[in-house]
Short mmCIF file of C-alpha atoms in Angstrom, two decimals:
data_model
loop_
_atom_site.label_atom_id
_atom_site.label_comp_id
_atom_site.label_asym_id
_atom_site.label_seq_id
_atom_site.Cartn_x
_atom_site.Cartn_y
_atom_site.Cartn_z
CA MET A 1 -77.12 -238.95 -51.14
CA THR A 2 -74.86 -236.14 -52.40
CA SER A 3 -74.06 -233.50 -49.78
CA SER A 4 -75.58 -230.07 -50.39
CA ARG A 5 -73.61 -227.07 -51.57
CA VAL A 6 -73.98 -223.79 -49.67
CA TRP A 7 -72.76 -220.61 -51.36
CA ARG A 8 -72.40 -217.44 -49.29
CA ASP A 9 -71.51 -215.18 -52.19
CA PRO A 10 -72.83 -215.08 -55.77
CA HIS A 11 -69.24 -215.34 -57.02
CA GLU A 12 -69.01 -218.81 -55.47
CA VAL A 13 -71.73 -220.17 -57.75
CA PRO A 14 -70.14 -222.22 -60.56
CA ARG A 15 -70.50 -220.73 -64.02
CA GLU A 16 -71.28 -224.11 -65.54
CA LEU A 17 -74.35 -224.90 -63.49
CA ALA A 18 -76.95 -227.46 -64.48
CA PRO A 19 -80.53 -226.18 -64.87
CA GLY A 20 -82.54 -226.11 -61.67
CA VAL A 21 -85.80 -225.29 -59.95
CA VAL A 22 -85.55 -222.50 -57.36
CA THR A 23 -87.44 -221.18 -54.36
CA ILE A 24 -86.72 -218.00 -52.40
CA GLY A 25 -87.39 -216.91 -48.83
CA ASN A 26 -86.04 -216.14 -45.36
CA PHE A 27 -87.08 -219.59 -44.09
CA ASP A 28 -86.70 -218.54 -40.44
CA GLY A 29 -87.50 -221.59 -38.37
CA VAL A 30 -87.97 -223.78 -41.45
CA HIS A 31 -91.50 -224.50 -40.25
CA ARG A 32 -94.05 -226.82 -41.84
CA GLY A 33 -95.19 -224.08 -44.23
CA HIS A 34 -91.62 -223.74 -45.48
CA ARG A 35 -91.33 -227.51 -45.64
CA ARG A 36 -94.40 -227.70 -47.87
CA VAL A 37 -92.72 -225.30 -50.32
CA ILE A 38 -89.45 -227.24 -50.21
CA ASP A 39 -91.25 -230.57 -50.63
CA SER A 40 -92.96 -229.17 -53.74
CA LEU A 41 -89.58 -227.92 -54.98
CA VAL A 42 -87.94 -231.32 -54.52
CA SER A 43 -90.86 -233.19 -56.13
CA TYR A 44 -90.86 -230.89 -59.15
CA ALA A 45 -87.08 -231.19 -59.48
CA SER A 46 -87.25 -234.98 -59.39
CA ALA A 47 -90.06 -235.15 -61.94
CA HIS A 48 -88.28 -232.81 -64.38
CA ASP A 49 -84.65 -233.89 -63.84
CA LEU A 50 -83.66 -230.53 -62.37
CA ALA A 51 -81.52 -229.59 -59.36
CA PRO A 52 -83.55 -228.31 -56.35
CA ARG A 53 -82.15 -224.93 -55.26
CA ALA A 54 -83.01 -222.25 -52.70
CA LEU A 55 -82.04 -218.61 -52.32
CA THR A 56 -82.15 -217.12 -48.84
CA PHE A 57 -80.77 -214.08 -47.02
CA HIS A 58 -78.79 -212.83 -44.06
CA PRO A 59 -79.17 -210.67 -42.07
CA HIS A 60 -82.95 -210.39 -41.90
CA PRO A 61 -84.19 -207.84 -44.51
CA ARG A 62 -86.29 -206.04 -41.88
CA HIS A 63 -83.14 -205.27 -39.89
CA VAL A 64 -81.39 -203.80 -42.93
CA MET A 65 -84.35 -201.82 -44.24
CA THR A 66 -85.48 -200.26 -40.95
CA GLY A 67 -82.23 -200.11 -38.98
CA SER A 68 -84.10 -201.67 -36.06
CA GLU A 69 -82.84 -204.54 -33.96
CA GLU A 70 -82.83 -207.83 -35.82
CA PRO A 71 -86.03 -209.83 -35.24
CA MET A 72 -85.82 -212.73 -32.82
CA LEU A 73 -84.54 -215.48 -35.09
CA ILE A 74 -86.20 -218.84 -34.49
CA THR A 75 -83.11 -220.57 -35.87
CA GLY A 76 -79.61 -219.20 -36.34
CA TYR A 77 -78.53 -218.78 -39.96
CA GLU A 78 -76.24 -221.83 -40.01
CA ASP A 79 -78.95 -224.03 -38.50
CA ARG A 80 -81.53 -222.63 -40.89
CA ASN A 81 -79.34 -223.44 -43.87
CA ALA A 82 -78.72 -226.94 -42.56
CA LEU A 83 -82.46 -227.57 -42.10
CA VAL A 84 -83.22 -226.33 -45.62
CA CYS A 85 -80.58 -228.67 -47.05
CA GLU A 86 -81.77 -231.59 -44.91
CA ALA A 87 -85.22 -231.08 -46.44
CA GLY A 88 -83.81 -231.95 -49.86
CA VAL A 89 -82.31 -228.75 -51.31
CA GLU A 90 -79.07 -229.57 -53.15
CA ASP A 91 -77.79 -226.02 -53.72
CA LEU A 92 -78.39 -223.06 -51.41
CA LEU A 93 -77.31 -219.47 -52.05
CA ASP A 94 -77.27 -217.42 -48.83
CA VAL A 95 -77.17 -213.81 -50.04
CA HIS A 96 -75.80 -211.03 -47.85
CA PHE A 97 -78.78 -208.68 -47.74
CA THR A 98 -77.63 -205.07 -48.08
CA LEU A 99 -79.28 -201.74 -48.91
CA GLU A 100 -77.76 -202.02 -52.38
CA PHE A 101 -79.27 -205.47 -52.88
CA ALA A 102 -82.61 -204.16 -51.65
CA GLN A 103 -82.69 -201.62 -54.49
CA LEU A 104 -82.87 -204.31 -57.17
CA ARG A 105 -86.09 -204.07 -59.14
CA ALA A 106 -88.18 -207.23 -59.27
CA GLU A 107 -87.17 -208.01 -62.85
CA GLU A 108 -83.49 -207.32 -62.17
CA PHE A 109 -83.54 -209.71 -59.23
CA VAL A 110 -85.22 -212.47 -61.21
CA ARG A 111 -83.00 -212.07 -64.26
CA GLU A 112 -79.68 -211.73 -62.42
CA TYR A 113 -80.17 -214.20 -59.57
CA LEU A 114 -82.77 -216.75 -60.62
CA VAL A 115 -82.28 -216.97 -64.39
CA ASP A 116 -78.63 -216.08 -65.03
CA LEU A 117 -77.01 -217.22 -61.76
CA LEU A 118 -79.12 -220.18 -60.57
CA ARG A 119 -80.36 -221.17 -64.04
CA ALA A 120 -83.98 -221.52 -63.02
CA ARG A 121 -86.21 -223.53 -65.34
CA ALA A 122 -88.94 -223.28 -62.73
CA VAL A 123 -89.64 -221.22 -59.59
CA VAL A 124 -91.68 -222.54 -56.65
CA LEU A 125 -93.42 -219.94 -54.46
CA GLY A 126 -96.16 -219.40 -51.94
CA LYS A 127 -98.87 -217.12 -53.28
CA ASP A 128 -98.05 -214.39 -50.74
CA SER A 129 -94.38 -214.15 -51.76
CA ARG A 130 -92.91 -210.68 -52.38
CA PHE A 131 -89.59 -209.70 -53.92
CA GLY A 132 -87.75 -206.78 -55.47
CA ARG A 133 -87.44 -203.14 -54.41
CA ARG A 134 -90.13 -202.17 -51.90
CA ASN A 135 -91.63 -205.63 -52.35
CA GLU A 136 -92.96 -204.58 -55.74
CA GLY A 137 -92.95 -208.13 -57.12
CA ASP A 138 -95.58 -210.70 -56.20
CA PHE A 139 -96.71 -214.10 -57.45
CA HIS A 140 -98.39 -212.63 -60.54
CA THR A 141 -95.23 -210.64 -61.33
CA MET A 142 -93.24 -213.88 -61.19
CA VAL A 143 -95.66 -215.55 -63.61
CA GLU A 144 -95.24 -212.67 -66.07
CA LEU A 145 -91.45 -212.82 -65.76
CA GLY A 146 -91.56 -216.58 -66.21
CA GLU A 147 -93.29 -216.10 -69.54
CA LYS A 148 -90.66 -213.55 -70.55
CA TYR A 149 -87.58 -215.53 -69.46
CA GLY A 150 -88.81 -219.05 -70.10
CA PHE A 151 -89.40 -220.64 -66.71
CA GLN A 152 -92.46 -222.20 -65.12
CA VAL A 153 -93.96 -220.89 -61.88
CA VAL A 154 -95.41 -223.34 -59.36
CA SER A 155 -97.68 -222.11 -56.56
CA VAL A 156 -97.86 -223.71 -53.12
CA GLU A 157 -100.87 -223.33 -50.83
CA GLU A 158 -100.30 -222.09 -47.28
CA LEU A 159 -100.72 -224.36 -44.26
CA ASP A 160 -103.20 -223.46 -41.53
CA ALA A 161 -102.18 -223.47 -37.88
CA ASP A 162 -104.35 -224.79 -35.05
CA THR A 163 -105.12 -221.25 -33.86
CA GLU A 164 -107.92 -218.92 -34.85
CA ALA A 165 -107.16 -215.53 -36.38
CA GLU A 166 -108.59 -212.36 -34.82
CA SER A 167 -110.46 -211.70 -38.05
CA GLY A 168 -111.98 -215.17 -37.96
CA GLY A 169 -110.95 -218.36 -39.73
CA ARG A 170 -107.65 -220.13 -39.24
CA GLU A 171 -104.26 -218.44 -38.98
CA ARG A 172 -101.63 -219.63 -41.40
CA ILE A 173 -98.39 -221.12 -40.16
CA SER A 174 -95.77 -218.38 -40.18
CA SER A 175 -92.50 -217.48 -38.50
CA THR A 176 -94.33 -214.68 -36.66
CA LEU A 177 -96.82 -217.16 -35.20
CA VAL A 178 -94.01 -219.49 -34.11
CA ARG A 179 -92.30 -216.57 -32.32
CA LYS A 180 -95.55 -215.78 -30.51
CA SER A 181 -95.75 -219.36 -29.27
CA LEU A 182 -92.16 -219.23 -27.99
CA LEU A 183 -92.75 -215.95 -26.18
CA ALA A 184 -95.86 -217.44 -24.57
CA GLY A 185 -94.07 -220.62 -23.51
CA ASP A 186 -96.35 -222.71 -25.73
CA MET A 187 -93.78 -225.26 -26.82
CA SER A 188 -96.36 -227.77 -28.06
CA GLY A 189 -97.89 -225.11 -30.29
CA ALA A 190 -94.47 -224.20 -31.64
CA ALA A 191 -93.65 -227.87 -32.24
CA ARG A 192 -96.86 -228.43 -34.20
CA MET A 193 -95.89 -225.61 -36.55
CA LEU A 194 -92.19 -226.49 -36.75
CA GLY A 195 -92.69 -230.23 -37.10
CA ARG A 196 -90.02 -230.75 -34.41
CA TRP A 197 -89.20 -229.57 -30.91
CA HIS A 198 -87.81 -226.05 -30.89
CA SER A 199 -84.11 -225.98 -30.04
CA VAL A 200 -81.19 -223.65 -29.39
CA ARG A 201 -77.51 -224.45 -29.84
CA ASP A 202 -74.33 -223.10 -28.28
CA THR A 203 -70.96 -223.97 -26.77
CA VAL A 204 -71.21 -225.21 -23.17
CA ARG A 205 -69.63 -222.60 -20.86
CA HIS A 206 -68.40 -222.54 -17.28
CA GLY A 207 -70.97 -221.00 -14.94
CA PHE A 208 -71.13 -220.14 -11.23
CA LYS A 209 -70.99 -223.88 -10.31
CA ARG A 210 -74.02 -223.41 -8.01
CA GLY A 211 -75.89 -226.32 -9.57
CA ARG A 212 -72.98 -228.67 -8.87
CA GLU A 213 -72.88 -227.51 -5.23
CA LEU A 214 -76.62 -228.23 -4.91
CA GLY A 215 -76.36 -231.67 -6.50
CA PHE A 216 -77.68 -230.56 -9.89
CA PRO A 217 -74.69 -229.80 -12.16
CA THR A 218 -75.76 -227.88 -15.24
CA ALA A 219 -74.49 -227.28 -18.76
CA ASN A 220 -74.65 -223.53 -19.35
CA PHE A 221 -75.07 -221.61 -22.58
CA SER A 222 -74.02 -218.02 -23.25
CA ALA A 223 -76.37 -215.04 -23.25
CA HIS A 224 -76.82 -215.37 -27.01
CA PRO A 225 -77.17 -218.98 -28.21
CA SER A 226 -78.09 -219.78 -31.80
CA GLY A 227 -81.89 -219.77 -31.94
CA ALA A 228 -84.73 -218.06 -30.10
CA VAL A 229 -84.73 -218.56 -26.33
CA PRO A 230 -88.33 -218.92 -25.11
CA ILE A 231 -89.90 -217.07 -22.19
CA ASP A 232 -88.29 -217.48 -18.76
CA GLY A 233 -89.22 -220.63 -16.88
CA VAL A 234 -88.34 -224.26 -16.28
CA TYR A 235 -88.79 -226.71 -19.14
CA ALA A 236 -88.75 -230.42 -19.82
CA GLY A 237 -86.68 -231.25 -22.85
CA TYR A 238 -83.66 -232.96 -24.33
CA PHE A 239 -79.92 -232.32 -24.48
CA SER A 240 -77.47 -233.59 -27.09
CA VAL A 241 -73.79 -232.98 -27.83
CA LEU A 242 -72.32 -232.38 -31.28
CA ASP A 243 -69.76 -235.01 -32.25
CA GLY A 244 -68.14 -234.14 -35.56
CA ASP A 245 -70.97 -233.35 -37.95
CA ARG A 246 -73.77 -235.05 -36.02
CA PHE A 247 -75.42 -234.84 -32.62
CA LEU A 248 -75.08 -237.75 -30.23
CA GLU A 249 -78.19 -239.45 -28.88
CA ARG A 250 -80.36 -236.94 -27.07
CA VAL A 251 -80.93 -237.43 -23.35
CA PRO A 252 -83.75 -236.14 -21.08
CA ALA A 253 -83.06 -232.83 -19.37
CA THR A 254 -84.58 -230.21 -17.09
CA ILE A 255 -83.89 -226.77 -18.52
CA SER A 256 -83.95 -223.41 -16.75
CA VAL A 257 -84.24 -220.12 -18.64
CA GLY A 258 -83.81 -216.86 -16.72
CA THR A 259 -81.58 -214.88 -14.38
CA ASN A 260 -81.59 -217.06 -11.22
CA PRO A 261 -83.59 -214.64 -9.01
CA THR A 262 -82.93 -216.71 -5.85
CA PHE A 263 -79.29 -215.57 -5.89
CA GLU A 264 -78.46 -211.87 -5.46
CA GLU A 265 -75.21 -212.26 -7.42
CA GLY A 266 -76.96 -213.93 -10.35
CA PRO A 267 -76.26 -212.91 -13.95
CA ALA A 268 -77.75 -209.67 -15.27
CA TYR A 269 -78.72 -211.46 -18.48
CA ARG A 270 -80.91 -214.44 -19.30
CA ILE A 271 -79.12 -217.77 -19.54
CA VAL A 272 -80.04 -221.33 -20.48
CA GLU A 273 -78.96 -223.88 -17.86
CA THR A 274 -79.53 -227.59 -18.46
CA TYR A 275 -79.50 -230.38 -15.90
CA VAL A 276 -78.91 -233.59 -17.84
CA LEU A 277 -80.85 -236.52 -16.36
CA GLY A 278 -78.89 -239.73 -15.98
CA SER A 279 -75.18 -240.30 -16.46
CA HIS A 280 -73.02 -239.43 -19.44
CA GLU A 281 -69.45 -240.39 -20.20
CA TYR A 282 -68.24 -237.33 -22.09
CA GLU A 283 -66.91 -233.92 -21.14
CA LEU A 284 -69.40 -231.12 -21.82
CA TYR A 285 -67.36 -227.95 -21.40
CA ASP A 286 -66.39 -226.22 -24.64
CA ARG A 287 -68.51 -228.68 -26.65
CA GLN A 288 -71.24 -227.63 -29.05
CA ALA A 289 -74.59 -228.83 -27.73
CA LYS A 290 -78.27 -228.54 -28.51
CA VAL A 291 -81.20 -228.12 -26.13
CA GLU A 292 -84.72 -229.05 -27.28
CA PHE A 293 -87.70 -227.58 -25.42
CA VAL A 294 -90.70 -229.91 -25.04
CA GLU A 295 -92.92 -228.30 -22.40
CA ARG A 296 -92.80 -225.35 -19.98
CA LEU A 297 -93.28 -226.77 -16.49
CA ARG A 298 -93.50 -223.56 -14.47
CA PRO A 299 -92.43 -219.90 -14.41
CA THR A 300 -89.16 -218.75 -12.85
CA LEU A 301 -89.50 -218.36 -9.08
CA ALA A 302 -87.45 -216.70 -6.34
CA PHE A 303 -87.11 -219.01 -3.32
CA ASP A 304 -86.65 -218.01 0.33
CA GLY A 305 -83.67 -220.31 0.75
CA ILE A 306 -81.51 -223.05 -0.72
CA GLU A 307 -83.52 -225.85 0.89
CA ALA A 308 -86.76 -224.74 -0.79
CA LEU A 309 -84.94 -224.40 -4.12
CA VAL A 310 -83.48 -227.92 -3.92
CA GLU A 311 -86.88 -229.40 -3.04
CA GLN A 312 -88.40 -227.71 -6.07
CA MET A 313 -85.57 -228.92 -8.30
CA HIS A 314 -86.28 -232.50 -7.26
CA ARG A 315 -89.94 -231.97 -8.15
CA ASP A 316 -88.95 -230.44 -11.50
CA VAL A 317 -86.85 -233.49 -12.37
CA ALA A 318 -89.70 -235.85 -11.50
CA VAL A 319 -92.17 -233.85 -13.59
CA THR A 320 -89.66 -233.74 -16.45
CA ARG A 321 -89.51 -237.53 -16.58
CA SER A 322 -93.30 -237.94 -16.58
CA THR A 323 -93.78 -235.12 -19.10
CA LEU A 324 -91.31 -236.54 -21.61
CA ALA A 325 -92.82 -240.01 -21.24
CA ALA A 326 -96.24 -238.59 -22.15
CA HIS A 327 -95.15 -236.63 -25.24
CA GLY A 328 -94.90 -238.12 -28.69
CA ASP A 329 -92.40 -237.06 -31.32
CA PRO A 330 -93.71 -234.05 -33.34
CA ARG A 331 -91.85 -235.39 -36.39
CA ALA A 332 -94.15 -238.42 -36.50
#
């Protein structure tokens, strides 16, 4: 399989580009709804001898347009791009979203980016897609522009989640719904929508070394790992280390998210600390690693003393083992 090309600037796109089929979106989390769109893209490309391409953005358009804090990203931009490419996209253009870019009219965007730059012979979209200045373009606009510029438009139906909407009926799988699950500690719900266990990635840092002193040495992430950190608590999950361009075999882990309220001199910010179950023969510090969250075992607690904390940690490890043994792989 040919490795994917990722362009971070329109000027990087080759002038002599073969015709392709294109989809557009933020793809935050690359959940099963996104995967349905990408699967349709790849199938259409294969059937019509076209290159499957995607156009995405950074930073999040909402952050640029409102000036507010960037939404909690389910996946960091690099991980998002990697997941999109792993799903079968051969060429990905990651556009720097600016106020100037946001002023492009719907037709300008389609003509300049999809037709002229990415040479779209077809565009694959969900029916709720919006594009262009003030979101003026929708699916029907794309169909009209396809007739004008000579490309087909393929619609993809949304996927329903397992939850019920307030207005009745089923909610559709969306990045917003995944974020709600993470903030509620519902890791199984998030996994059903993502099609995988939710994960965060970072470089392993030196911490206070308290875990080592207590017999539970931990691999610590920074205050801002790549990916959305779920609600505070203790989790059962997996830990894996990046080796070159791939992650080594994942190993069971007990994961703590929070500020360590038992210790007065604990950090003022939330951190992810991972106790890796079993032995490993590689150095963790300063290595890129990934933590996958399978199930929230309990909330964060403040203990009266070290002895009570250690007893609870032993219980957490035991529950982690039984929990992981009971869970199937969401990718199945």
